Every structure is written in structure tokens, then in C-alpha cells.
Amino acid sequence: MGQGLWRVARNQQLQHQGLSGQGYLTREHGRRIAANNVSNPSHRKQAQGGIDIYHLLKTRKSKEQEGFINLEMLPPELSFTILSYLNATDLCLASCVWQDLANDELLWQGLCKSTWGHCSIYNKNPPLGFSFRKLYMQLDEGSLTFNANPDEGVNYFMSKGILDDSPKEIAKFIFCTRTLNWKKLRIYLDERRDVLDDLVTLHNFRNQFLPNALREFFRHIHAPEERGEYLETLITKFSHRFCACNPDLMRELGLSPDAVYVLCYSLILLSIDLTSPHVKNKMSKREFIRNTRRAAQNISEDFVGHLYDNIYLIGHVAA
């Protein structure tokens, strides 16, 4: 049924067998311990996080012949906690047994928001007959449609009232979603520069080291496989956003968006040089410092050296 249910079932099995800190007790010894705890009021409620052990053991004892405890006989808080570990597929299977519990709107709302962090419909009054379980199915269908054809996918979300026809809303949806195919997303953003502009402004690079900020940027907005106009556009937008997020640092280092642009290009070329198996003679730290300072003056040698060390130790900025 899923890892969450399996863990609970396994814990109940170990408890039934009398597992203790010194090892496995005999089955009869374990049953005597459980019986003593049930009969002793002082041991009825000793659960982590306020779980009612007395109720749990009493229910388990009455269902001793079954392989798994009946969730409907547990406190609702505990049942919902167990079911919250399931994914959508396992939750649908669980609804075949515990229909009222597994179809609860709070569980499906959590699944929707954990997978698609932002949708316009979240901030609206739900229409008549609205269901988060139905919304999950629509979001899943729309994501599959987007991964086949991005324009059709976005149109599907709008037709269902899930997304508003606004570049900012589309950008928020993309920023908070991890189910979209990055190749299709790259094509879509290349065509929708208005959405790309809003997507860039959602990033916060405050107090981040330049290579790490560039990695975060390319995790959300994947770089093209070849150099060209789109890559130049991405680096330009990133440079301006990075400077806007770190105005004090830019003044301290004497950097401008143009200088950050040069540094970003240098980091990308250095990443290729150090990680590509086809490059036999790797660029040294001294060579990188010399070439970078020649292209972007007024940059300290120590700062450029730290950039090299970051790429050398951590790896490619656009992998």
C-alpha cells in the first residue's frame, strides 16, 4: 500500500512480537507486557506526540487475527497522519478500504500543494462541487499535456480555471512545480520572454556566492545545450537580478551587471574545461585569474581565485 502503511504495519508486528531494547522477546513474554500496559492506567498514554497507546493496543488486541490494524478504529488524527505519507496512487488504493478517510479533502489538498506549490485557483473561492482530488487529477493531466506540448498544457490549465492568463501567475506556477519536463520548459520560456522575466524576478540571490547563485538559477531555468542568443539573454537577466539582490556587495567589490556577466561566462567556460573528459590540458588557477581579470578589470585576484576553487571543488554551474 506504500511505505507509510508498511512502516506502521511493521511497527505493529514488532510490537506484537515484543521487541525491546535488549532484543527480541518471546511472543508470550511480549503479550504479557502488552497486557500489563493495557491494564495499568499509568501506562495507557505514553506515546510520542500524544498518540493514545492504550487505544492502539486495545484495538490491536481485538483485531489480533488480522494482518494490519483497521485505521477506522484509530483516532482520526493518527489515521490522517498515517495516510499523509502515501502518494496519490496508494491513497486511491487505500480509499478502496477506508473510503471516508482516504478521500478526505485535507489529504488531497496536501498532495496538490506539495507537488504544484502555486496555482491561481488556490487563492480563489472554490466553485460549487470543487474537489481537491479532482483538482489533483486535472493538474496531473495538465502536466502530462505540457510535457508533450507546452502551449497546449498551459491552455489546459487556463481552461480548467487552474491558472489565470497572466505571465506572473504562469511564472509562479513554473517556479513552484517540479513535474514539468525541463526541455519542453526551456522551449516555452524561449518563446515566452514575458514569463521568463517574471520567473527571473522570483529568484532571491541575496548573500549567495556567485557560482552557487548561478547553479540555483540554472536548476530552475535550464541553460541551452549550445551557446547562442538565448544563453546570452539568460546570463544578462541573471546578472541584473544578482546585482539587484546584492547592492551592498556590488558596491564593495566594485562590480556592475556587465562585470557579473563576464564572470558568469568565465564560470561556464571554466566548468566545461574542468569537467569535460575531452579537455586534456585543464585550465590552471593562475590562467583563470589572468584571463578573467583581463576581461573584467577592477576585480580582486582573491575573489577570482575563490571562484575557481568553487568550480574545482563543487563542479559545473549549469549541469
Short mmCIF file of C-alpha atoms in Angstrom, two decimals:
data_model
loop_
_atom_site.label_atom_id
_atom_site.label_comp_id
_atom_site.label_asym_id
_atom_site.label_seq_id
_atom_site.Cartn_x
_atom_site.Cartn_y
_atom_site.Cartn_z
CA MET A 1 0.00 0.00 0.00
CA GLY A 2 3.00 2.28 0.27
CA GLN A 3 5.94 2.91 2.54
CA GLY A 4 3.91 4.81 5.13
CA LEU A 5 1.44 1.99 5.66
CA TRP A 6 4.23 -0.60 5.52
CA ARG A 7 6.13 1.12 8.33
CA VAL A 8 3.07 1.21 10.55
CA ALA A 9 2.29 -2.43 9.83
CA ARG A 10 5.89 -3.40 10.55
CA ASN A 11 5.93 -1.48 13.82
CA GLN A 12 2.73 -3.20 14.88
CA GLN A 13 4.25 -6.56 14.01
CA LEU A 14 7.35 -5.85 16.08
CA GLN A 15 5.23 -4.61 18.96
CA HIS A 16 3.11 -7.76 18.73
CA GLN A 17 6.28 -9.87 18.92
CA GLY A 18 7.50 -7.97 21.97
CA LEU A 19 10.55 -6.13 20.65
CA SER A 20 12.55 -4.50 23.49
CA GLY A 21 15.81 -2.64 23.91
CA GLN A 22 17.67 -5.87 24.70
CA GLY A 23 16.48 -7.71 21.60
CA TYR A 24 13.51 -9.86 20.63
CA LEU A 25 11.41 -11.18 23.48
CA THR A 26 9.43 -14.33 23.16
CA ARG A 27 5.93 -13.99 21.81
CA GLU A 28 4.30 -14.92 25.11
CA HIS A 29 6.51 -12.55 27.08
CA GLY A 30 5.62 -9.75 24.69
CA ARG A 31 1.93 -10.41 25.05
CA ARG A 32 2.20 -10.33 28.85
CA ILE A 33 3.95 -6.93 28.68
CA ALA A 34 1.25 -5.54 26.37
CA ALA A 35 -1.48 -6.90 28.63
CA ASN A 36 0.12 -5.33 31.71
CA ASN A 37 0.38 -1.96 29.98
CA VAL A 38 -3.25 -2.07 28.93
CA SER A 39 -4.44 -2.97 32.42
CA ASN A 40 -2.21 -0.41 34.13
CA PRO A 41 -3.67 3.12 33.83
CA SER A 42 -0.24 4.70 34.29
CA HIS A 43 0.95 3.12 31.05
CA ARG A 44 -2.12 3.84 28.96
CA LYS A 45 -0.83 7.08 27.45
CA GLN A 46 2.92 7.11 26.91
CA ALA A 47 3.17 7.90 23.22
CA GLN A 48 5.43 10.25 21.40
CA GLY A 49 3.47 13.23 20.12
CA GLY A 50 0.40 12.36 22.21
CA ILE A 51 -0.59 9.10 20.43
CA ASP A 52 -3.05 7.07 22.54
CA ILE A 53 -1.13 3.79 23.06
CA TYR A 54 -3.90 2.34 25.21
CA HIS A 55 -6.41 2.79 22.40
CA LEU A 56 -3.88 1.45 19.88
CA LEU A 57 -3.12 -1.71 21.87
CA LYS A 58 -6.77 -2.29 22.68
CA THR A 59 -7.69 -2.05 19.01
CA ARG A 60 -4.79 -4.29 18.02
CA LYS A 61 -5.80 -6.90 20.59
CA SER A 62 -9.36 -7.02 19.27
CA LYS A 63 -8.00 -7.42 15.73
CA GLU A 64 -5.30 -9.93 16.62
CA GLN A 65 -6.10 -12.25 13.72
CA GLU A 66 -5.79 -9.52 11.08
CA GLY A 67 -2.57 -8.65 9.28
CA PHE A 68 -2.98 -4.89 9.64
CA ILE A 69 -4.78 -2.62 12.05
CA ASN A 70 -8.06 -1.03 10.95
CA LEU A 71 -7.46 2.69 10.54
CA GLU A 72 -11.11 3.46 11.15
CA MET A 73 -10.73 2.27 14.75
CA LEU A 74 -7.86 4.67 15.45
CA PRO A 75 -8.21 8.33 16.43
CA PRO A 76 -8.78 10.40 13.27
CA GLU A 77 -5.61 12.44 13.85
CA LEU A 78 -3.50 9.27 13.84
CA SER A 79 -5.26 7.82 10.80
CA PHE A 80 -4.76 11.00 8.76
CA THR A 81 -1.10 11.14 9.81
CA ILE A 82 -0.57 7.60 8.53
CA LEU A 83 -2.36 8.27 5.23
CA SER A 84 -0.47 11.54 4.70
CA TYR A 85 2.67 9.51 3.92
CA LEU A 86 1.04 7.99 0.83
CA ASN A 87 1.30 9.20 -2.73
CA ALA A 88 -1.74 9.66 -4.95
CA THR A 89 -1.71 6.10 -6.30
CA ASP A 90 -1.52 4.48 -2.87
CA LEU A 91 -4.12 6.88 -1.49
CA CYS A 92 -6.54 5.80 -4.24
CA LEU A 93 -5.90 2.18 -3.31
CA ALA A 94 -6.45 2.99 0.37
CA SER A 95 -9.82 4.53 -0.49
CA CYS A 96 -10.99 1.07 -1.57
CA VAL A 97 -10.73 0.04 2.09
CA TRP A 98 -11.14 3.28 4.02
CA GLN A 99 -13.24 5.39 1.68
CA ASP A 100 -14.12 8.22 4.05
CA LEU A 101 -10.59 8.57 5.40
CA ALA A 102 -8.64 8.30 2.13
CA ASN A 103 -10.98 10.67 0.29
CA ASP A 104 -10.62 13.42 2.87
CA GLU A 105 -10.09 16.81 1.23
CA LEU A 106 -7.19 17.77 3.52
CA LEU A 107 -5.13 14.80 2.33
CA TRP A 108 -5.66 15.63 -1.35
CA GLN A 109 -5.09 19.32 -0.71
CA GLY A 110 -1.71 18.44 0.80
CA LEU A 111 -0.83 16.31 -2.24
CA CYS A 112 -1.77 19.11 -4.63
CA LYS A 113 0.22 21.80 -2.86
CA SER A 114 3.27 19.60 -2.25
CA THR A 115 3.54 18.84 -5.99
CA TRP A 116 2.22 22.08 -7.51
CA GLY A 117 3.11 24.75 -4.97
CA HIS A 118 1.24 27.57 -6.67
CA CYS A 119 -1.99 27.67 -8.65
CA SER A 120 -4.29 30.62 -9.17
CA ILE A 121 -7.24 28.54 -8.00
CA TYR A 122 -5.69 28.17 -4.54
CA ASN A 123 -6.40 31.86 -3.85
CA LYS A 124 -9.98 31.87 -5.14
CA ASN A 125 -13.27 30.86 -3.64
CA PRO A 126 -13.77 27.25 -4.75
CA PRO A 127 -16.65 26.73 -7.20
CA LEU A 128 -19.62 24.53 -6.43
CA GLY A 129 -18.68 20.87 -6.39
CA PHE A 130 -14.95 21.62 -6.10
CA SER A 131 -12.77 18.71 -5.01
CA PHE A 132 -9.02 18.64 -4.38
CA ARG A 133 -8.95 15.04 -5.54
CA LYS A 134 -10.43 16.11 -8.88
CA LEU A 135 -8.01 19.06 -8.96
CA TYR A 136 -5.08 16.68 -8.46
CA MET A 137 -6.19 14.65 -11.47
CA GLN A 138 -6.51 17.81 -13.57
CA LEU A 139 -3.09 19.06 -12.50
CA ASP A 140 -1.55 15.71 -13.33
CA GLU A 141 -3.30 15.67 -16.73
CA GLY A 142 -2.19 19.23 -17.44
CA SER A 143 1.42 18.46 -16.54
CA LEU A 144 1.47 15.48 -18.90
CA THR A 145 -0.05 17.67 -21.62
CA PHE A 146 2.60 20.36 -21.01
CA ASN A 147 5.39 17.78 -21.28
CA ALA A 148 4.05 16.85 -24.70
CA ASN A 149 3.14 20.36 -25.88
CA PRO A 150 3.81 23.33 -23.54
CA ASP A 151 1.30 25.70 -25.16
CA GLU A 152 -1.48 23.13 -25.00
CA GLY A 153 -0.60 22.36 -21.39
CA VAL A 154 -0.85 26.00 -20.32
CA ASN A 155 -4.10 26.38 -22.24
CA TYR A 156 -5.46 23.31 -20.46
CA PHE A 157 -4.69 24.83 -17.04
CA MET A 158 -6.42 28.05 -18.05
CA SER A 159 -9.48 26.29 -19.46
CA LYS A 160 -9.97 24.48 -16.15
CA GLY A 161 -9.61 27.69 -14.15
CA ILE A 162 -6.43 26.43 -12.50
CA LEU A 163 -4.25 29.26 -13.84
CA ASP A 164 -5.02 32.86 -14.73
CA ASP A 165 -3.91 34.19 -18.10
CA SER A 166 -1.10 36.26 -16.63
CA PRO A 167 2.69 35.97 -17.14
CA LYS A 168 3.24 36.44 -13.41
CA GLU A 169 0.83 33.62 -12.50
CA ILE A 170 2.37 31.29 -15.09
CA ALA A 171 5.85 32.13 -13.79
CA LYS A 172 4.83 31.36 -10.19
CA PHE A 173 3.32 28.06 -11.29
CA ILE A 174 6.53 27.08 -13.11
CA PHE A 175 8.73 28.20 -10.21
CA CYS A 176 6.82 26.06 -7.69
CA THR A 177 6.39 22.96 -9.88
CA ARG A 178 8.89 20.14 -10.42
CA THR A 179 6.83 17.87 -12.68
CA LEU A 180 7.44 19.80 -15.91
CA ASN A 181 9.90 18.48 -18.46
CA TRP A 182 12.90 20.81 -18.49
CA LYS A 183 13.47 20.51 -22.24
CA LYS A 184 9.88 21.50 -23.02
CA LEU A 185 10.07 24.22 -20.38
CA ARG A 186 13.19 25.65 -21.99
CA ILE A 187 11.40 25.85 -25.35
CA TYR A 188 8.39 27.51 -23.76
CA LEU A 189 10.44 30.14 -21.91
CA ASP A 190 12.43 30.91 -25.04
CA GLU A 191 9.15 31.74 -26.78
CA ARG A 192 7.52 33.49 -23.80
CA ARG A 193 10.07 36.09 -22.71
CA ASP A 194 7.42 37.89 -20.65
CA VAL A 195 7.03 34.78 -18.49
CA LEU A 196 10.81 34.44 -18.33
CA ASP A 197 11.15 38.00 -16.99
CA ASP A 198 8.72 37.31 -14.15
CA LEU A 199 10.35 33.95 -13.44
CA VAL A 200 13.76 35.56 -13.02
CA THR A 201 12.40 38.10 -10.51
CA LEU A 202 11.13 35.25 -8.30
CA HIS A 203 14.72 34.24 -7.51
CA ASN A 204 16.40 35.66 -4.43
CA PHE A 205 20.20 35.57 -4.60
CA ARG A 206 20.87 37.71 -1.54
CA ASN A 207 24.13 36.84 0.26
CA GLN A 208 24.85 33.95 -2.12
CA PHE A 209 28.24 33.29 -3.64
CA LEU A 210 28.11 33.92 -7.38
CA PRO A 211 28.72 30.31 -8.61
CA ASN A 212 26.15 28.92 -6.15
CA ALA A 213 23.58 31.51 -7.22
CA LEU A 214 24.22 30.62 -10.87
CA ARG A 215 23.66 26.92 -10.08
CA GLU A 216 20.36 27.69 -8.39
CA PHE A 217 19.32 29.81 -11.36
CA PHE A 218 20.06 27.04 -13.86
CA ARG A 219 18.24 24.48 -11.74
CA HIS A 220 15.01 26.37 -12.35
CA ILE A 221 15.77 27.75 -15.81
CA HIS A 222 17.87 25.22 -17.67
CA ALA A 223 20.64 26.52 -19.88
CA PRO A 224 20.59 25.65 -23.60
CA GLU A 225 22.96 22.99 -24.82
CA GLU A 226 24.73 25.41 -27.17
CA ARG A 227 25.83 28.99 -26.89
CA GLY A 228 23.60 31.50 -28.59
CA GLU A 229 21.20 34.37 -28.14
CA TYR A 230 19.04 32.57 -25.56
CA LEU A 231 22.02 31.80 -23.31
CA GLU A 232 23.17 35.41 -23.54
CA THR A 233 19.68 36.54 -22.57
CA LEU A 234 19.64 34.24 -19.55
CA ILE A 235 23.03 35.41 -18.31
CA THR A 236 22.09 39.05 -18.84
CA LYS A 237 18.88 38.66 -16.82
CA PHE A 238 20.69 36.73 -14.12
CA SER A 239 23.42 39.38 -13.85
CA HIS A 240 20.93 42.19 -13.33
CA ARG A 241 18.94 40.15 -10.82
CA PHE A 242 22.06 39.14 -8.88
CA CYS A 243 23.17 42.78 -8.63
CA ALA A 244 19.68 43.87 -7.55
CA CYS A 245 19.70 41.28 -4.76
CA ASN A 246 23.19 42.25 -3.53
CA PRO A 247 23.59 46.03 -3.87
CA ASP A 248 25.98 46.35 -0.90
CA LEU A 249 28.23 43.56 -2.15
CA MET A 250 28.32 45.04 -5.63
CA ARG A 251 29.45 48.40 -4.23
CA GLU A 252 32.05 46.74 -2.03
CA LEU A 253 33.53 44.69 -4.87
CA GLY A 254 33.04 47.39 -7.47
CA LEU A 255 31.02 45.10 -9.72
CA SER A 256 28.41 46.10 -12.30
CA PRO A 257 25.92 43.89 -14.18
CA ASP A 258 28.34 43.90 -17.13
CA ALA A 259 31.17 42.66 -14.91
CA VAL A 260 28.94 39.93 -13.43
CA TYR A 261 28.01 38.95 -16.99
CA VAL A 262 31.69 38.46 -17.84
CA LEU A 263 32.25 36.45 -14.65
CA CYS A 264 29.29 34.20 -15.43
CA TYR A 265 30.59 33.46 -18.89
CA SER A 266 34.02 32.74 -17.43
CA LEU A 267 32.48 30.33 -14.89
CA ILE A 268 30.59 28.48 -17.60
CA LEU A 269 33.71 28.11 -19.75
CA LEU A 270 35.75 27.04 -16.72
CA SER A 271 33.10 24.47 -15.81
CA ILE A 272 33.30 22.96 -19.28
CA ASP A 273 37.10 22.99 -19.18
CA LEU A 274 37.40 21.27 -15.80
CA THR A 275 34.59 18.71 -16.21
CA SER A 276 34.85 17.72 -19.87
CA PRO A 277 36.78 14.47 -20.49
CA HIS A 278 37.74 15.77 -23.93
CA VAL A 279 39.87 18.58 -22.47
CA LYS A 280 43.23 17.10 -21.50
CA ASN A 281 45.09 20.25 -20.50
CA LYS A 282 42.91 21.73 -17.77
CA MET A 283 42.98 25.44 -17.09
CA SER A 284 45.07 26.30 -14.04
CA LYS A 285 44.01 28.68 -11.35
CA ARG A 286 46.64 31.20 -12.40
CA GLU A 287 45.46 31.10 -16.02
CA PHE A 288 41.83 31.61 -14.98
CA ILE A 289 42.72 34.59 -12.81
CA ARG A 290 44.78 36.16 -15.58
CA ASN A 291 42.14 35.65 -18.30
CA THR A 292 39.25 36.83 -16.13
CA ARG A 293 40.97 39.98 -14.88
CA ARG A 294 41.94 40.80 -18.44
CA ALA A 295 38.26 40.67 -19.48
CA ALA A 296 36.83 42.33 -16.36
CA GLN A 297 39.15 44.80 -14.69
CA ASN A 298 38.91 46.12 -11.11
CA ILE A 299 38.17 42.61 -9.80
CA SER A 300 40.37 41.42 -6.98
CA GLU A 301 42.64 38.44 -7.57
CA ASP A 302 41.45 36.75 -4.35
CA PHE A 303 37.81 36.94 -5.42
CA VAL A 304 38.54 35.38 -8.82
CA GLY A 305 40.63 32.71 -7.11
CA HIS A 306 37.67 31.80 -4.87
CA LEU A 307 35.54 31.45 -7.99
CA TYR A 308 38.00 28.95 -9.43
CA ASP A 309 38.12 26.97 -6.18
CA ASN A 310 34.34 26.71 -6.10
CA ILE A 311 34.13 25.25 -9.61
CA TYR A 312 37.08 22.94 -8.96
CA LEU A 313 35.56 21.54 -5.75
CA ILE A 314 31.81 21.56 -6.44
CA GLY A 315 31.55 21.19 -10.22
CA HIS A 316 29.69 22.64 -13.20
CA VAL A 317 27.44 25.66 -12.66
CA ALA A 318 24.96 24.56 -15.32
CA ALA A 319 24.98 20.79 -15.01
#
